[in-house]
Coordinates of C-alpha atoms and ligand atoms in Angstrom, one line a residue:
M117 CA 0.0 0.0 0.0
L118 CA 2.8 2.4 0.8
A119 CA 5.2 1.2 -1.8
N120 CA 6.0 3.7 -4.5
K121 CA 3.6 6.3 -3.0
T122 CA 4.9 9.8 -2.7
I123 CA 4.3 11.1 0.8
V124 CA 5.0 14.7 1.5
L125 CA 5.8 14.9 5.2
G126 CA 5.4 18.4 6.7
V127 CA 7.3 18.9 9.9
T128 CA 6.6 21.9 12.1
G129 CA 8.3 23.4 15.2
S130 CA 7.1 21.2 18.1
I131 CA 9.1 19.2 20.6
A132 CA 7.4 16.2 18.9
A133 CA 9.4 17.0 15.7
Y134 CA 11.7 14.1 16.6
K135 CA 8.8 11.7 16.0
A136 CA 8.8 12.8 12.3
A137 CA 12.1 10.9 12.0
D138 CA 10.4 7.7 13.2
I139 CA 7.4 8.3 10.8
A140 CA 9.7 9.1 7.9
S141 CA 11.8 6.0 8.7
K142 CA 8.8 3.6 8.8
L143 CA 7.3 5.1 5.6
A144 CA 10.7 4.8 3.8
Q145 CA 11.1 1.2 5.0
A146 CA 7.7 0.4 3.6
G147 CA 8.9 1.6 0.2
A148 CA 7.3 5.1 0.1
K149 CA 9.1 8.0 -1.4
V150 CA 9.1 10.5 1.5
E151 CA 9.6 14.2 0.7
V152 CA 10.1 16.2 3.8
V153 CA 9.2 19.9 4.0
M154 CA 10.3 21.6 7.2
T155 CA 9.3 24.9 8.6
E156 CA 12.1 27.0 9.8
S157 CA 11.2 26.5 13.5
A158 CA 11.1 22.7 12.9
T159 CA 14.8 22.9 12.0
K160 CA 15.5 24.1 15.5
F161 CA 14.2 20.8 16.9
I162 CA 15.5 18.3 14.4
T163 CA 18.1 18.8 11.7
P164 CA 17.2 18.5 8.0
L165 CA 20.3 16.3 7.7
T166 CA 18.6 13.7 10.0
L167 CA 15.5 13.5 7.8
R168 CA 17.6 13.6 4.6
S169 CA 19.6 10.7 5.8
I170 CA 16.5 8.7 6.7
T171 CA 14.6 9.4 3.5
S172 CA 17.6 9.6 1.1
R173 CA 15.8 12.6 -0.5
P174 CA 16.6 16.3 -0.3
V175 CA 14.7 18.0 2.5
V176 CA 13.0 21.3 1.7
T177 CA 13.2 24.1 4.2
D178 CA 12.6 27.8 4.2
M179 CA 16.2 28.5 5.2
F180 CA 17.4 29.2 1.7
E181 CA 15.4 32.0 0.4
S182 CA 15.5 31.6 -3.4
T183 CA 12.1 32.8 -4.6
T184 CA 12.2 31.0 -7.9
E185 CA 13.1 27.7 -6.4
F186 CA 10.6 28.3 -3.7
S187 CA 7.7 28.5 -6.1
I188 CA 8.9 25.6 -8.3
E189 CA 9.5 23.4 -5.4
H190 CA 6.1 23.7 -3.7
V191 CA 4.2 23.2 -7.0
A192 CA 6.3 20.2 -7.9
L193 CA 5.8 18.6 -4.4
A194 CA 2.1 19.5 -4.3
E195 CA 1.6 17.8 -7.6
A196 CA 3.7 14.7 -6.9
A197 CA 2.0 14.0 -3.5
D198 CA -0.3 11.0 -3.1
V199 CA -0.9 12.3 0.4
L200 CA 0.4 15.2 2.5
V201 CA 0.9 14.6 6.2
I202 CA 1.7 17.3 8.7
A203 CA 3.2 15.6 11.7
P204 CA 3.7 17.2 14.1
A205 CA 1.3 20.1 13.4
T206 CA 1.6 23.1 15.7
A207 CA -1.3 25.5 16.5
N208 CA 0.4 27.9 14.2
I209 CA 0.4 25.8 11.0
I210 CA -3.2 24.7 11.8
A211 CA -4.2 28.4 12.1
K212 CA -2.4 29.3 8.9
V213 CA -3.9 26.6 6.8
A214 CA -7.4 27.2 8.2
A215 CA -7.0 30.9 7.2
G216 CA -5.6 30.0 3.8
I217 CA -2.3 31.8 4.5
A218 CA 0.6 30.6 2.4
D219 CA 3.8 32.2 3.5
D220 CA 6.2 29.4 3.8
M221 CA 7.1 26.2 1.8
L222 CA 4.8 24.0 3.9
S223 CA 1.7 26.2 3.9
C224 CA 2.2 26.9 0.1
T225 CA 2.4 23.2 -0.6
V226 CA -0.8 22.6 1.5
L227 CA -2.7 25.2 -0.5
A228 CA -1.3 24.0 -3.8
T229 CA -2.0 20.3 -3.5
K230 CA -5.0 18.3 -4.5
A231 CA -3.8 15.3 -2.5
P232 CA -5.6 14.3 0.7
I233 CA -4.1 16.0 3.8
I234 CA -3.6 14.5 7.2
V235 CA -2.8 16.6 10.2
A236 CA -1.4 15.2 13.5
P237 CA -1.6 18.1 16.0
A238 CA 1.0 18.3 18.8
M239 CA 0.9 21.2 21.3
E240 CA 0.3 22.2 24.9
S241 CA -3.2 21.2 26.1
N242 CA -4.3 24.7 26.7
M243 CA -3.4 25.6 23.1
F244 CA -5.1 22.5 21.8
Q245 CA -8.2 23.1 23.7
N246 CA -8.4 26.8 23.0
P247 CA -11.6 27.4 21.0
I248 CA -9.6 29.1 18.3
T249 CA -7.5 25.9 17.7
Q250 CA -10.7 23.8 17.9
E251 CA -12.5 26.0 15.5
N252 CA -9.6 25.8 13.1
L253 CA -9.6 22.1 13.3
V254 CA -13.4 22.0 12.6
K255 CA -12.7 24.2 9.5
L256 CA -10.1 21.7 8.3
K257 CA -12.3 18.7 8.9
A258 CA -15.1 20.5 6.9
R259 CA -12.5 20.7 4.1
D260 CA -11.9 17.0 4.2
F261 CA -8.6 17.1 6.1
T262 CA -8.1 14.0 8.2
I263 CA -7.1 14.9 11.8
V264 CA -5.2 12.3 13.8
E265 CA -6.4 13.4 17.2
P266 CA -3.7 13.9 19.8
G267 CA -3.8 11.9 23.0
Y268 CA -3.2 12.4 26.8
G269 CA 0.3 12.2 28.0
R270 CA 3.3 14.0 29.2
L271 CA 3.8 17.3 27.4
A272 CA 6.9 19.4 26.8
S273 CA 6.0 21.6 29.8
G274 CA 6.2 18.5 32.1
K275 CA 2.5 18.7 32.6
V276 CA 0.2 15.9 31.7
G277 CA -2.7 16.7 29.3
L278 CA -4.3 16.5 25.9
G279 CA -2.1 17.5 23.1
R280 CA 0.5 14.8 22.8
I281 CA 1.0 13.8 19.2
A282 CA -0.8 10.6 18.3
E283 CA 1.2 7.3 18.3
V284 CA 3.3 6.9 15.2
E285 CA 1.5 3.7 14.4
R286 CA -1.8 5.5 14.4
I287 CA -0.5 8.2 12.1
I288 CA 0.9 5.5 9.7
G289 CA -2.4 3.7 9.9
T290 CA -4.3 6.8 9.0
I291 CA -1.9 7.3 6.0
K292 CA -2.7 3.8 4.8
Q293 CA -6.4 4.3 5.3
V294 CA -6.4 7.5 3.3
L295 CA -4.3 6.1 0.5
G296 CA -6.4 3.0 0.5
R297 CA -9.6 5.0 -0.1
S298 CA -10.5 3.5 -3.4
K299 CA -13.0 5.1 -5.7
D300 CA -14.9 1.9 -5.9
L301 CA -18.3 3.7 -5.6
A302 CA -17.7 6.1 -8.5
G303 CA -20.9 6.5 -10.5
K304 CA -23.1 5.1 -7.8
R305 CA -25.9 6.9 -6.0
I306 CA -26.2 6.2 -2.4
V307 CA -28.9 7.4 0.0
V308 CA -28.1 7.4 3.7
T309 CA -30.4 8.3 6.5
A310 CA -29.1 9.5 9.9
G311 CA -30.1 10.9 13.3
G312 CA -33.1 10.3 15.5
T313 CA -36.5 11.5 14.3
Q314 CA -38.5 13.9 16.4
E315 CA -42.3 13.3 16.8
P316 CA -44.1 16.4 17.9
I317 CA -46.4 16.4 20.9
D318 CA -47.3 20.1 20.9
P319 CA -45.6 23.2 19.4
V320 CA -42.7 23.0 21.8
R321 CA -42.3 19.3 22.7
H322 CA -41.4 16.2 20.9
L323 CA -40.6 12.5 21.4
G324 CA -37.0 11.8 20.5
N325 CA -34.2 9.3 21.0
R326 CA -30.5 9.4 21.7
S327 CA -29.2 8.9 18.2
S328 CA -26.3 11.4 17.5
G329 CA -26.3 10.8 13.8
K330 CA -22.6 10.2 13.8
M331 CA -22.8 6.7 12.3
G332 CA -25.0 7.8 9.4
Y333 CA -22.8 10.9 8.8
A334 CA -19.7 8.7 8.8
I335 CA -21.2 6.5 6.2
A336 CA -22.3 9.4 4.0
E337 CA -18.8 10.9 4.2
A338 CA -17.0 7.6 3.5
A339 CA -19.3 6.9 0.5
R340 CA -18.5 10.4 -0.8
D341 CA -14.8 9.8 -0.4
R342 CA -15.2 6.5 -2.4
G343 CA -16.7 8.4 -5.3
A344 CA -20.4 8.0 -4.8
A345 CA -23.0 10.7 -5.3
V346 CA -24.5 10.9 -1.8
S347 CA -27.8 12.1 -0.5
L348 CA -28.0 12.3 3.3
I349 CA -31.5 12.5 4.7
T350 CA -31.0 13.6 8.2
A351 CA -33.1 14.1 11.3
P352 CA -32.0 17.0 13.5
V353 CA -28.4 16.4 14.8
S354 CA -25.7 18.7 16.1
L355 CA -23.0 17.8 13.6
P356 CA -21.4 20.0 11.0
E357 CA -23.0 19.8 7.6
P358 CA -20.7 17.6 5.4
V359 CA -19.1 19.0 2.3
G360 CA -19.9 17.5 -1.1
I361 CA -23.1 15.8 0.0
D362 CA -26.7 16.6 -0.8
V363 CA -28.2 17.1 2.6
V364 CA -32.0 16.8 3.0
P365 CA -33.1 17.8 6.5
V366 CA -36.3 16.2 7.9
K367 CA -37.8 16.0 11.4
T368 CA -40.3 13.2 11.7
A369 CA -40.6 9.6 10.6
A370 CA -43.3 10.6 8.1
G371 CA -41.1 13.4 6.8
M372 CA -38.2 11.0 6.5
K373 CA -40.4 8.5 4.6
E374 CA -41.5 11.2 2.2
A375 CA -37.8 12.2 1.5
V376 CA -36.5 8.6 1.2
D377 CA -39.3 7.6 -1.1
K378 CA -38.5 10.5 -3.4
V379 CA -34.7 10.4 -3.3
A380 CA -34.2 6.7 -3.2
A381 CA -36.1 6.2 -6.5
Q382 CA -32.8 6.9 -8.5
A383 CA -30.5 5.2 -6.0
D384 CA -28.3 2.2 -6.2
V385 CA -28.1 1.7 -2.5
L386 CA -30.2 2.8 0.5
I387 CA -28.5 2.7 3.9
M388 CA -31.0 3.4 6.8
A389 CA -28.8 4.3 9.7
A390 CA -31.4 6.7 11.2
A391 CA -33.1 5.8 14.4
V392 CA -36.7 6.2 13.2
A393 CA -39.3 6.6 15.9
D394 CA -41.6 3.5 16.1
Y395 CA -44.5 5.6 17.5
Q396 CA -45.8 9.1 17.1
P397 CA -48.4 10.9 19.1
K398 CA -51.8 10.3 17.6
T399 CA -52.6 14.0 17.6
V400 CA -50.4 17.0 17.9
A401 CA -51.8 19.6 20.3
E402 CA -52.2 23.0 18.6
S403 CA -51.0 24.9 21.6
K404 CA -48.6 24.1 24.4
I405 CA -50.1 21.5 26.7
K406 CA -50.5 23.1 30.2
K407 CA -49.6 21.2 33.4
E408 CA -53.1 21.3 34.8
T409 CA -53.6 17.7 35.7
T410 CA -51.4 15.4 37.9
S411 CA -51.0 12.9 35.1
L412 CA -51.1 13.0 31.3
T413 CA -51.7 10.2 28.9
L414 CA -50.4 10.4 25.4
E415 CA -51.9 8.1 22.8
L416 CA -49.3 6.9 20.4
V417 CA -49.7 5.3 17.0
R418 CA -47.2 3.4 14.8
T419 CA -45.1 5.3 12.4
P420 CA -44.5 4.0 8.9
D421 CA -41.7 1.4 8.6
I422 CA -39.7 3.2 5.9
L423 CA -37.3 0.4 5.1
A424 CA -39.9 -2.4 5.1
E425 CA -42.3 -0.5 2.9
I426 CA -40.1 1.0 0.3
K427 CA -40.1 -0.3 -3.2
G428 CA -37.4 0.1 -5.8
N429 CA -34.4 -1.5 -7.5
F430 CA -31.7 -0.7 -5.0
L431 CA -29.7 -2.5 -2.4
R432 CA -31.0 -2.1 1.2
V433 CA -28.9 -1.9 4.2
G434 CA -30.6 -1.7 7.6
F435 CA -29.4 -1.2 11.2
A436 CA -30.5 -3.2 14.2
A437 CA -29.9 -1.8 17.7
E438 CA -30.3 -4.8 19.9
S439 CA -29.9 -5.5 23.6
E440 CA -30.2 -9.3 23.5
D441 CA -29.8 -12.2 21.0
I442 CA -28.1 -9.8 18.7
V443 CA -27.5 -12.0 15.7
A444 CA -30.8 -13.9 15.8
N445 CA -32.8 -10.7 16.1
A446 CA -30.9 -9.0 13.4
R447 CA -31.4 -12.0 11.1
Q448 CA -35.1 -11.9 11.6
K449 CA -35.1 -8.2 10.8
L450 CA -33.1 -8.8 7.7
E451 CA -35.8 -11.3 6.6
R452 CA -38.8 -9.2 7.6
K453 CA -37.5 -6.0 6.0
Q454 CA -36.1 -7.9 2.9
L455 CA -32.6 -6.4 3.4
N456 CA -29.3 -7.3 1.6
L457 CA -27.3 -6.5 4.7
I458 CA -27.9 -5.6 8.3
V459 CA -25.6 -3.9 10.8
A460 CA -26.3 -5.1 14.3
N461 CA -25.1 -3.3 17.4
D462 CA -25.3 -4.2 21.0
I463 CA -26.7 -1.2 22.7
T464 CA -25.9 -2.6 26.1
D465 CA -22.2 -2.4 25.3
P466 CA -21.1 0.9 26.9
T467 CA -18.0 1.2 24.6
G468 CA -19.9 1.7 21.4
G469 CA -23.1 3.0 20.0
F470 CA -25.1 6.1 20.9
G471 CA -23.2 9.4 20.9
S472 CA -19.7 7.9 20.8
D473 CA -17.2 8.1 18.0
T474 CA -16.7 4.4 18.1
N475 CA -18.9 1.4 17.5
K476 CA -18.8 -2.3 17.8
V477 CA -21.0 -4.0 15.2
T478 CA -21.8 -7.3 13.5
L479 CA -22.5 -7.4 9.8
I480 CA -24.9 -10.0 8.6
D481 CA -25.7 -10.6 4.9
R482 CA -28.3 -12.7 3.2
D483 CA -25.9 -15.5 2.6
G484 CA -25.8 -15.9 6.3
K485 CA -22.3 -14.6 6.6
V486 CA -21.7 -13.1 10.0
E487 CA -18.8 -10.7 10.6
S488 CA -18.2 -9.4 14.1
L489 CA -16.0 -6.3 14.0
P490 CA -13.9 -5.1 17.0
L491 CA -14.5 -1.7 18.6
I492 CA -13.4 0.7 15.9
T493 CA -14.2 4.3 14.9
K494 CA -17.5 4.9 13.2
R495 CA -15.6 6.0 10.1
E496 CA -13.9 2.6 10.1
V497 CA -17.2 0.9 10.5
A498 CA -18.6 3.0 7.7
D499 CA -15.8 1.7 5.4
K500 CA -16.4 -1.9 6.4
I501 CA -20.1 -1.5 5.5
L502 CA -19.2 0.0 2.2
D503 CA -16.7 -2.8 1.5
K504 CA -19.7 -5.2 1.8
V505 CA -21.9 -2.9 -0.3
V506 CA -19.3 -2.8 -3.1
G507 CA -19.0 -6.6 -2.9
L508 CA -22.8 -7.0 -3.2
L509 CA -23.0 -4.5 -6.1
N510 CA -20.2 -6.4 -7.9
K511 CA -22.0 -9.6 -7.4
G512 CA -25.0 -8.1 -9.0
A513 CA -27.1 -8.4 -5.9
R514 CA -30.2 -6.3 -6.2
V515 CA -33.6 -5.8 -4.8
L516 CA -34.9 -9.0 -3.2
Ligands
LIG136 O1 -37.4 -2.6 13.4 P1 -36.2 -1.7 13.8 O2 -36.6 -0.3 14.2 O3 -35.3 -2.3 14.8 O4 -35.4 -1.6 12.5 C1 -34.3 -0.8 12.4 C2 -34.0 -0.5 10.9 O5 -35.2 -0.1 10.3 C3 -33.1 0.7 10.8 O6 -32.3 0.6 9.6 C4 -34.1 1.9 10.7 O7 -33.5 3.0 10.1 C5 -35.2 1.3 9.9 N1 -36.6 1.8 10.3 C6 -37.4 2.4 9.4 N2 -38.6 2.9 9.7 C7 -39.1 2.7 11.0 C8 -38.3 2.1 12.0 C9 -37.0 1.7 11.6 O8 -37.0 2.5 8.2 N3 -40.3 3.2 11.3

């Protein structure tokens, strides 16, 4: 995977700059062509000679100010890059890139490249947690940068906190993941639903659930990265709107059904990750219900089962949030709703599921194949689901 890939490694002025040597060494050993670009302050922490020796390539720095070479160099590297990795990334480079400032070799290369960009922040925890840095990171994520989140640990100041650069293995793993993003869904239309629907009781209240929408959003983004045209039908969530995806906001199960019926008609795949309410209040009060009585009874009626009822020539992927007999219950659901694939998760497992960035799921297909995945990020789960979807599409599996 890494062999013969051109990896531009941007190194900035952090005490963690020495880790860049380890990263460069591991990448070079795996056969990658590693082109190092150092900021001037990075050269105070680690010498260009070290990185040149490790990579057997010239190292680009800002120390020699030849303007012609400067511009040629950054364009050449930007074009050659299969991936650009900034590790360690200081608050300064993150701010510069988020603001679109290009005033040194590294920031110019970042702005000039079309390659995917990975950023591994490393800084004091107060700097990392400062809302300015956090907002800058949100901006970068919205622009499809992959952030390798820092961990807790001993920092340069001697204090222990959040801001220690991620483990080298994690950074290399992320590089592999980003490079491995195939475009195997190019030309496909994928509809994803996400979030928990809200069923109104009166003008100010609703019945809701704890779905954060993170799983559905991760699937939508992963499908986009793999070349699909993606529609995301989303119940209210507090997540940033993803870039490059057609987002259709809805509120209720009925609203979601209407949107899915319309959008899925042209789809190749429908992935229902939304937590759709099973019941809605029979009537919605026109004005706010007053607390005049000691108890209040709400009559609920069933919502439409979107997935079970939808017709059309597309693959269907459903989710099953289960608390017992996970596989057996999910299998039944797969049958009942006539699905090609079901993603079952154990909601009693505190490490995965609602609200978290990780999930532990079991994938079950119609051939009876059961694949239990370990606890991984929702983005990783998304790619596993899409791997299955690609397999099913290639097999010519269709509506059942
Ligand atoms: O039956 P259950 O709610 O457990 O099924 C979960 C799957 O069915 C999910 O994929 C969910 O998005 C979908 N669903 C639906 N319409 C409903 C309820 C669930 O499409 N009313």
